[in-house]
CSV table of C-alpha atoms in Angstrom, one decimal:
chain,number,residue,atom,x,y,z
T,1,UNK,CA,-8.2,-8.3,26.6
T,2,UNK,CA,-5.2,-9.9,27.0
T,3,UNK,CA,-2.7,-11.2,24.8
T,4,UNK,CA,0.6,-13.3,23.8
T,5,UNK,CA,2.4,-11.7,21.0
T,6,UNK,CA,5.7,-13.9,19.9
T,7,UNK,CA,7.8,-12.1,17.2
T,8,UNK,CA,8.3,-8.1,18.0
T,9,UNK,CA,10.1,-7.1,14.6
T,10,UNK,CA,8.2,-4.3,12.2
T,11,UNK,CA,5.3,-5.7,12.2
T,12,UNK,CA,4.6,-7.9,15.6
T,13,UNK,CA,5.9,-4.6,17.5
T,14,UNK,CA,3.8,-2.4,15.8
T,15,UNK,CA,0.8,-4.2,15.9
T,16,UNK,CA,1.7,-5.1,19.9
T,17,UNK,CA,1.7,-0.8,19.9
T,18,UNK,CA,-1.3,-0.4,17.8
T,19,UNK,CA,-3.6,-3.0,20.6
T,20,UNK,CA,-2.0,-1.4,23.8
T,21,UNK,CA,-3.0,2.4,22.4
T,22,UNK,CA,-6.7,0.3,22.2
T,23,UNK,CA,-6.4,-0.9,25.8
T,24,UNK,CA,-5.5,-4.4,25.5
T,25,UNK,CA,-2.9,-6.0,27.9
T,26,UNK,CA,-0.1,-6.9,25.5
T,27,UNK,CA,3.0,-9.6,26.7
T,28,UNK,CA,5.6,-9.7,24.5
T,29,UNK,CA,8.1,-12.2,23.5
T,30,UNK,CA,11.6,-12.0,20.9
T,31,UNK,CA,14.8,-13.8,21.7
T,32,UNK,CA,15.8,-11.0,19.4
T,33,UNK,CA,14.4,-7.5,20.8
T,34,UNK,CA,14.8,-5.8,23.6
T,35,UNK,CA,11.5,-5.0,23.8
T,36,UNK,CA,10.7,-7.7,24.5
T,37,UNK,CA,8.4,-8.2,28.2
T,38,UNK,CA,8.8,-11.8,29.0
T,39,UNK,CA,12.6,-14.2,28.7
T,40,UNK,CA,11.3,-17.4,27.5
T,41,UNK,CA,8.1,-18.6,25.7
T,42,UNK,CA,7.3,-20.1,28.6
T,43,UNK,CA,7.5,-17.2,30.8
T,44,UNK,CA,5.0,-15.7,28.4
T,45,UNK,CA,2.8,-18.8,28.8
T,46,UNK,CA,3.0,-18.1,32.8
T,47,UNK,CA,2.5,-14.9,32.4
T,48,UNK,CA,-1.6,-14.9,30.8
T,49,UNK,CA,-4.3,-15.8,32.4
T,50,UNK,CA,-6.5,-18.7,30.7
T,51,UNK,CA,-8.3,-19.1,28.8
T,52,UNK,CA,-4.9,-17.6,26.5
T,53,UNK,CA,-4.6,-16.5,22.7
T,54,UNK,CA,-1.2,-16.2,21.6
T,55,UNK,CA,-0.5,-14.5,18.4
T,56,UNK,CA,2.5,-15.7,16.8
T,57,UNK,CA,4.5,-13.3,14.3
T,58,UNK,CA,7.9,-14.6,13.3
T,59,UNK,CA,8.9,-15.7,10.0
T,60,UNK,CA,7.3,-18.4,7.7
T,61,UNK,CA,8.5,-21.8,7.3
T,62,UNK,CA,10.5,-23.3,9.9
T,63,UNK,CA,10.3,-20.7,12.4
T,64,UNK,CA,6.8,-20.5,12.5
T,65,UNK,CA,6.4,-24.4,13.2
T,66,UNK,CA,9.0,-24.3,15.8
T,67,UNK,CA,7.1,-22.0,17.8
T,68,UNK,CA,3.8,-23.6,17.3
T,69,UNK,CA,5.3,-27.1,18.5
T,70,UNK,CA,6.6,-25.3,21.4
T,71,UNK,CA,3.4,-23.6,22.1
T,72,UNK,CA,1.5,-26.7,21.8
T,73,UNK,CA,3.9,-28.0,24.5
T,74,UNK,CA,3.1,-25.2,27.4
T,75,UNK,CA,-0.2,-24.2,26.4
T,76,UNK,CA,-3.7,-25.5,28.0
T,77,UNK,CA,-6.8,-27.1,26.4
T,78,UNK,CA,-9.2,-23.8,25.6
T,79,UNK,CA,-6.2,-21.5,24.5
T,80,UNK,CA,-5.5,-20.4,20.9
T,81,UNK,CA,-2.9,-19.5,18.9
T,82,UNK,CA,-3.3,-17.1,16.0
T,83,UNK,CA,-0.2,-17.5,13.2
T,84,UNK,CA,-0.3,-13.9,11.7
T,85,UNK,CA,2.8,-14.6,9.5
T,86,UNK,CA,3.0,-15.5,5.6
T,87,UNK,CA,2.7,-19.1,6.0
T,88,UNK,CA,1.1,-21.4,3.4
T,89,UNK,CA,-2.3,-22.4,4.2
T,90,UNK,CA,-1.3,-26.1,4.2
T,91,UNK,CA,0.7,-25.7,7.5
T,92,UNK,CA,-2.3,-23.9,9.2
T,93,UNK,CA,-4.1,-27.5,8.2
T,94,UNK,CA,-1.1,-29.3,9.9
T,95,UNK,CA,-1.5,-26.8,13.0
T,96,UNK,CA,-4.7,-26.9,13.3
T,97,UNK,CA,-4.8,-30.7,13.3
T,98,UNK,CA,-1.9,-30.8,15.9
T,99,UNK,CA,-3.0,-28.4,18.5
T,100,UNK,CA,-6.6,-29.7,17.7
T,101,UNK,CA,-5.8,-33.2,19.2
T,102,UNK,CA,-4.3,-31.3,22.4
T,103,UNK,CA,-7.9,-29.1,22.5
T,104,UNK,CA,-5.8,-26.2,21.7
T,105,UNK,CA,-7.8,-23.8,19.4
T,106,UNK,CA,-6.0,-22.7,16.0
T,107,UNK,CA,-6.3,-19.4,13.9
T,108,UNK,CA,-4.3,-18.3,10.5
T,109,UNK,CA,-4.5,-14.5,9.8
T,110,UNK,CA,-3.3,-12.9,7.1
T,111,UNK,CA,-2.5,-9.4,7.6
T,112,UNK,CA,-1.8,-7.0,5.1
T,113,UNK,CA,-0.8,-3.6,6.5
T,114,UNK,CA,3.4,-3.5,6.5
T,115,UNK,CA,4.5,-0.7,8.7
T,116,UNK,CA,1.8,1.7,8.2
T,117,UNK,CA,-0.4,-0.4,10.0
T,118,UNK,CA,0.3,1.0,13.5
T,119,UNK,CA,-1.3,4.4,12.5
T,120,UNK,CA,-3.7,3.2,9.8
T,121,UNK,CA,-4.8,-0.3,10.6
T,122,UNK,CA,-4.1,-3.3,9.1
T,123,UNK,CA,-6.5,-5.5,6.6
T,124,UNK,CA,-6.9,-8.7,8.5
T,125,UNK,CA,-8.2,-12.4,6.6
T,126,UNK,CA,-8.9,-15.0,9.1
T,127,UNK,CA,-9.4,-18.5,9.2
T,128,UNK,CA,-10.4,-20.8,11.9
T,129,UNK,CA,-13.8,-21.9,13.8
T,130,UNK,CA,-16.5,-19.7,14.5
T,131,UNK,CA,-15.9,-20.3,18.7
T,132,UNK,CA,-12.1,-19.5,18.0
T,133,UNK,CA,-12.9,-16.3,16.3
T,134,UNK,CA,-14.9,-15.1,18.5
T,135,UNK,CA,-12.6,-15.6,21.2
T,136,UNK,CA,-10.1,-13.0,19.6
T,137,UNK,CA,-12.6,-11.1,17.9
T,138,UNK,CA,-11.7,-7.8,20.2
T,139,UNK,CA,-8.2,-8.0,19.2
T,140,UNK,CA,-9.1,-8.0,15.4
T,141,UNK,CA,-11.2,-5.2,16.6
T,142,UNK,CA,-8.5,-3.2,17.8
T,143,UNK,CA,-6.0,-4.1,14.7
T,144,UNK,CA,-8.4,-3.5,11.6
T,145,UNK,CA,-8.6,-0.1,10.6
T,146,UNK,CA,-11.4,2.4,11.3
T,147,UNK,CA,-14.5,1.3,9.2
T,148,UNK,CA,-15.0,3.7,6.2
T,149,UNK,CA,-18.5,5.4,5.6
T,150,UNK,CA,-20.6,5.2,2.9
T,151,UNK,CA,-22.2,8.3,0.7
T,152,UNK,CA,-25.0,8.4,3.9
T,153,UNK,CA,-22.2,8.9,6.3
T,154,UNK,CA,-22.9,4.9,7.1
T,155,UNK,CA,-20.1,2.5,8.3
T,156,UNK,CA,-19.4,0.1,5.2
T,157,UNK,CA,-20.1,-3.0,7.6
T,158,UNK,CA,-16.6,-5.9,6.5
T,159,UNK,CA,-14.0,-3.5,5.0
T,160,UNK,CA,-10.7,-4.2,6.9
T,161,UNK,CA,-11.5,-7.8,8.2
T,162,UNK,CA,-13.1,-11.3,7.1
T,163,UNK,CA,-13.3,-14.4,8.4
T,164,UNK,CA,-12.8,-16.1,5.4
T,165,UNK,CA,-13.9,-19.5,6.3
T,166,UNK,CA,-12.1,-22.7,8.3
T,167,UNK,CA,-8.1,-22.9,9.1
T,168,UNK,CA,-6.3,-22.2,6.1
T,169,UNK,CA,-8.5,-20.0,4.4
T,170,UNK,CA,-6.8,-17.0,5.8
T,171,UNK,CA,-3.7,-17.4,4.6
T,172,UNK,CA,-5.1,-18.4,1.5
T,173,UNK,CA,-6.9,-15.2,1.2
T,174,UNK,CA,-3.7,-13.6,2.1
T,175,UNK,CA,-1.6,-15.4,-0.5
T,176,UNK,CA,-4.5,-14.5,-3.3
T,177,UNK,CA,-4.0,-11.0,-1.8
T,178,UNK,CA,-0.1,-11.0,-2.7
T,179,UNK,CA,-0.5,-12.5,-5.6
T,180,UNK,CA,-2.6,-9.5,-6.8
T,181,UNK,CA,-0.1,-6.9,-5.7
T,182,UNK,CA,2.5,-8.3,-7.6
T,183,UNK,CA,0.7,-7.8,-10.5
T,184,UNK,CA,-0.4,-4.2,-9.3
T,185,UNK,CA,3.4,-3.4,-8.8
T,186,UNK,CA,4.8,-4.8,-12.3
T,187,UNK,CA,2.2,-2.7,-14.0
T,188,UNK,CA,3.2,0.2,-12.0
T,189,UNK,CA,6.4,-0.5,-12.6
T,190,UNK,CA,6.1,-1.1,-16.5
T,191,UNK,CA,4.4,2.3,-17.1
T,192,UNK,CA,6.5,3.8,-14.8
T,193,UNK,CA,9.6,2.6,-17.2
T,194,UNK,CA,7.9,3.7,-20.6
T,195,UNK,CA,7.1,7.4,-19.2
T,196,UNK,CA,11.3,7.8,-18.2
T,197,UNK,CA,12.0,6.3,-21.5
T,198,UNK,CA,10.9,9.2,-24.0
T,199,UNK,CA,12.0,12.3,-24.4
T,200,UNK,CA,8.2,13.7,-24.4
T,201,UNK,CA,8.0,13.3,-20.7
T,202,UNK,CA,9.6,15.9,-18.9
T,203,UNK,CA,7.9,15.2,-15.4
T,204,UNK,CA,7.9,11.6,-14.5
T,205,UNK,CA,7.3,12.1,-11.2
T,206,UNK,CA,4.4,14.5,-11.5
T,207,UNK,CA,2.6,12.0,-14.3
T,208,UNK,CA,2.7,9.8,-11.7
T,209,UNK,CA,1.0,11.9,-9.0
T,210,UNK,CA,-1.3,13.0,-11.0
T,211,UNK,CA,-2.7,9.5,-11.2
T,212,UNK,CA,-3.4,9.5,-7.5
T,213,UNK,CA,-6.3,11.5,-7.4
T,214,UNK,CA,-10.0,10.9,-9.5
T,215,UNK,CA,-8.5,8.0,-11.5
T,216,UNK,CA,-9.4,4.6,-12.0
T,217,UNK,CA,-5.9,3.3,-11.9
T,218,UNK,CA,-5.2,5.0,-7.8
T,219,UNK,CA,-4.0,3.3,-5.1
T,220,UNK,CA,-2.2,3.1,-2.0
T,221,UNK,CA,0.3,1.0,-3.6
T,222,UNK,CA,0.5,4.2,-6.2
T,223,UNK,CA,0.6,6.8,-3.5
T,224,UNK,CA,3.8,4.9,-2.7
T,225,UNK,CA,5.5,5.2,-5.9
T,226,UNK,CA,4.3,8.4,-5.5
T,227,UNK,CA,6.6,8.4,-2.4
T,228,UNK,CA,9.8,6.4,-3.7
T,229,UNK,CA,10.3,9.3,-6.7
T,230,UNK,CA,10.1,12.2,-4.6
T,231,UNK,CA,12.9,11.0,-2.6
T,232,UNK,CA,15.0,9.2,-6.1
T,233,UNK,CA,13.0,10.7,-8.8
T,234,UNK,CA,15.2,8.5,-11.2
T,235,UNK,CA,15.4,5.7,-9.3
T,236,UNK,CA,18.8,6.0,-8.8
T,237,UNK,CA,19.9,4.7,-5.9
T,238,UNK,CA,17.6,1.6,-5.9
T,239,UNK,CA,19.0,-1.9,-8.0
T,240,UNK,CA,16.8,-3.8,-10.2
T,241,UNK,CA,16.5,-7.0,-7.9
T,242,UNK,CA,13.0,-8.0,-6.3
T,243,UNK,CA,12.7,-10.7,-4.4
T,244,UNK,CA,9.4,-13.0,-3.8
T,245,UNK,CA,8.1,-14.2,-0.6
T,246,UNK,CA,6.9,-17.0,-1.4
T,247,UNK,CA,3.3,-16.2,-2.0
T,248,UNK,CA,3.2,-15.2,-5.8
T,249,UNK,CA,4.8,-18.5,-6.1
T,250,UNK,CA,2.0,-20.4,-4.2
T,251,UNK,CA,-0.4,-18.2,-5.8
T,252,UNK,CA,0.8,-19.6,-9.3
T,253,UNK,CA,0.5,-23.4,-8.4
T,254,UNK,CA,-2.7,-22.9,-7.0
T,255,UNK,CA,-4.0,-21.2,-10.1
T,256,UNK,CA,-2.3,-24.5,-12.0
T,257,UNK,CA,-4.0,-27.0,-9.7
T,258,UNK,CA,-7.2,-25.3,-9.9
T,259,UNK,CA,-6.9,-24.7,-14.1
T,260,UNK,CA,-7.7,-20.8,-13.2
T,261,UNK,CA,-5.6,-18.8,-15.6
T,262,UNK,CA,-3.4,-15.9,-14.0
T,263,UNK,CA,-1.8,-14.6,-17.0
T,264,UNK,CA,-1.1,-11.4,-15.1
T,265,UNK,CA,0.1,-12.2,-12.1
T,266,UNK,CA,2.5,-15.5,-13.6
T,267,UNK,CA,3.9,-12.9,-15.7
T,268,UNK,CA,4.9,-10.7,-12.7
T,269,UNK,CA,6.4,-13.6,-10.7
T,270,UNK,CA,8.6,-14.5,-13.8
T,271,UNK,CA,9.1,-10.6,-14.3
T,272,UNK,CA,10.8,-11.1,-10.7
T,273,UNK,CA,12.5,-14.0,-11.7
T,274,UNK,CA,13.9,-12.6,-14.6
T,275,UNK,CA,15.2,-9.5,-12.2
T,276,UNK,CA,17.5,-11.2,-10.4
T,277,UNK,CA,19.8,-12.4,-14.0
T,278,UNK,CA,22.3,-9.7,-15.0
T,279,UNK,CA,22.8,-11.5,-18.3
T,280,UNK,CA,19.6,-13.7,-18.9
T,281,UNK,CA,20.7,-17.0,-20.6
T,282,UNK,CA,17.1,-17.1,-22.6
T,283,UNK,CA,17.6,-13.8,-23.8
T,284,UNK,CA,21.7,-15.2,-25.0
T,285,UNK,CA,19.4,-18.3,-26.4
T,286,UNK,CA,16.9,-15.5,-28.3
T,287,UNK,CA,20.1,-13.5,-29.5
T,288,UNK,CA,21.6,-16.5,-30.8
T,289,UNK,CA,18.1,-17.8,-32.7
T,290,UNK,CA,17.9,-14.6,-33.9
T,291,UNK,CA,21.5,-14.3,-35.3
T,292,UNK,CA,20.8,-17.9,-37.0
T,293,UNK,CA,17.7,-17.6,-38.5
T,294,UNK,CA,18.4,-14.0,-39.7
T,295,UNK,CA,21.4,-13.0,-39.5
T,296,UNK,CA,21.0,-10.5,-37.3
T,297,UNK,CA,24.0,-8.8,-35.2
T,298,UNK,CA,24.7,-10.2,-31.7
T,299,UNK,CA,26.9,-8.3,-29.1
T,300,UNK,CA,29.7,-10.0,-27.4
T,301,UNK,CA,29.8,-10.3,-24.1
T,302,UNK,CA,32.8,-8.1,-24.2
T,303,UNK,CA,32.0,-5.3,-26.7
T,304,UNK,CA,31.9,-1.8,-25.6
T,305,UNK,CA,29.9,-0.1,-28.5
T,306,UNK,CA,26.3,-1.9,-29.3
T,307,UNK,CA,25.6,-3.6,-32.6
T,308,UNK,CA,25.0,-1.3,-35.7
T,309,UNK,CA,21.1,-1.0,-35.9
T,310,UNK,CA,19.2,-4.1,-38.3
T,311,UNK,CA,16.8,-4.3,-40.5
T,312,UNK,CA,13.5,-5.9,-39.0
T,313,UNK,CA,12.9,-9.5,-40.0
């Protein structure tokens, strides 16, 4: 099959790779790469054959909408473009409605995979109708990863791809998706942070790798942990800061708007938050409570030596 792929960075290049090692015809677009096939979207329009899908794989927000108003511009009634970024599901309702009026055909994919997707595969959530799907359905094919087996030696039919219902729904499946790993990675994190902090521990590291194998607690998301402290076993080189992307956020004001409580995962987007303040006013506000109410010893911001130890309250 042939394909349109805007955006060749880490992941739109790999997964460009990943469906010409499956046979596909991949044309490739990025005002940015020198990989890239084709000088101008338009070029890459001229250069498929209709009826045309067009992956697009650039960053969320503004980008992304840029390129879909341009595509909407060059493309012809019958093609389809398939927006595998992070957007929020909302645009994909925008898009959809846009293109739709044009006859253009619309899909959102949410693709979880990050740049071990080339070798491995990459999970895919899609959303979009039925007849669009099916258009593309042999380049999800070629993206998802091999289908594990059951106990019998039987493929598990559905791991690795869904289409998770009508434009939107992939990305919202996506963002859900996110959501969840940020809540995965702050519990990681947290136990990772008690084991270094006693003295009974004398292998971090190797607590850690022992949880990758015949517990309930192993992941892929562990096996990369697993990863990060054999090459800093301290965590050394590596600040404090995480960022979001956006989708925890979303996440969060869905699970408001919905009244769906997310204790976990709103406490790992703050925990995020909270990253990113090398002196956190609430915790000045909790010193200074504290030093009101109780009298308990505060540490100026200038002090070398940390307050004598208190008596609890």
């Amino acid at each position: 099959m042939q394909l349109g792929m805007v955006g060749l960075g880490k992941m739109g290049g790999n997964m460009a790779e990943r469906l010409r090692r499956g046979g596909h015809d991949v044309v490739g677009y990025d005002s940015f790469s020198e990989k890239r096939d084709v000088e101008s979207l338009e070029a890459l329009v001229e250069a498929l054959e209709a009826p045309r899908v067009v992956w697009v794989m650039v960053p969320s927000g503004e980008p992304t909408r840029a390129t879909v108003r341009e595509l909407g511009e060059l493309l012809s009634p019958g093609d389809v473009v398939i927006d595998g970024g992070n957007s929020k599901f909302t645009d994909d309702q925008e898009h959809a409605t846009e293109l739709g009026a044009k006859g253009l055909g619309y899909i959102d994919a949410g693709v979880s995979g990050g740049v071990w997707g080339l070798e491995n595969g990459y999970a895919l959530m899609v959303g979009g109708s039925k007849e669009d799907v099916a258009k593309a359905q042999p380049i999800f094919d070629a993206l998802k990863p091999p289908a594990p087996q059951d106990e019998a030696g039987q493929p598990i039919e559905g791991a690795g791809f869904v289409h998770a219902g009508p434009c939107g729904a992939g990305h919202f499946a996506k963002m859900v998706h996110n959501g969840i790993e940020y809540a995965m990675m702050q519990a990681y994190g947290e136990g990772y942070e008690l084991l270094a902090a006693v003295d009974l521990i004398e292998d971090v590291p190797g607590v850690v790798a022992s949880w990758t194998q015949g517990t309930v607690i192993r992941s892929w998301l562990l096996d990369l942990l697993v990863r990060a402290l054999q090459d800093d076993p301290d965590l050394e080189k590596i600040s404090g800061y995480a960022e979001d992307s956006g989708e925890g956020r979303w996440t969060v004001e869905q699970a408001i708007e919905h009244a769906v409580p997310m204790p976990a995962i709103s406490a790992s987007l703050f925990a995020r938050f909270a990253s990113r303040q090398s002196d956190s006013p609430t915790m000045k506000a909790v010193a200074a409570l504290r030093n009101q109410f109780g009298g308990h010893a505060v540490q100026a911001v200038e002090a070398a030596e940390p307050p004598e130890a208190e008596n609890p309250a």
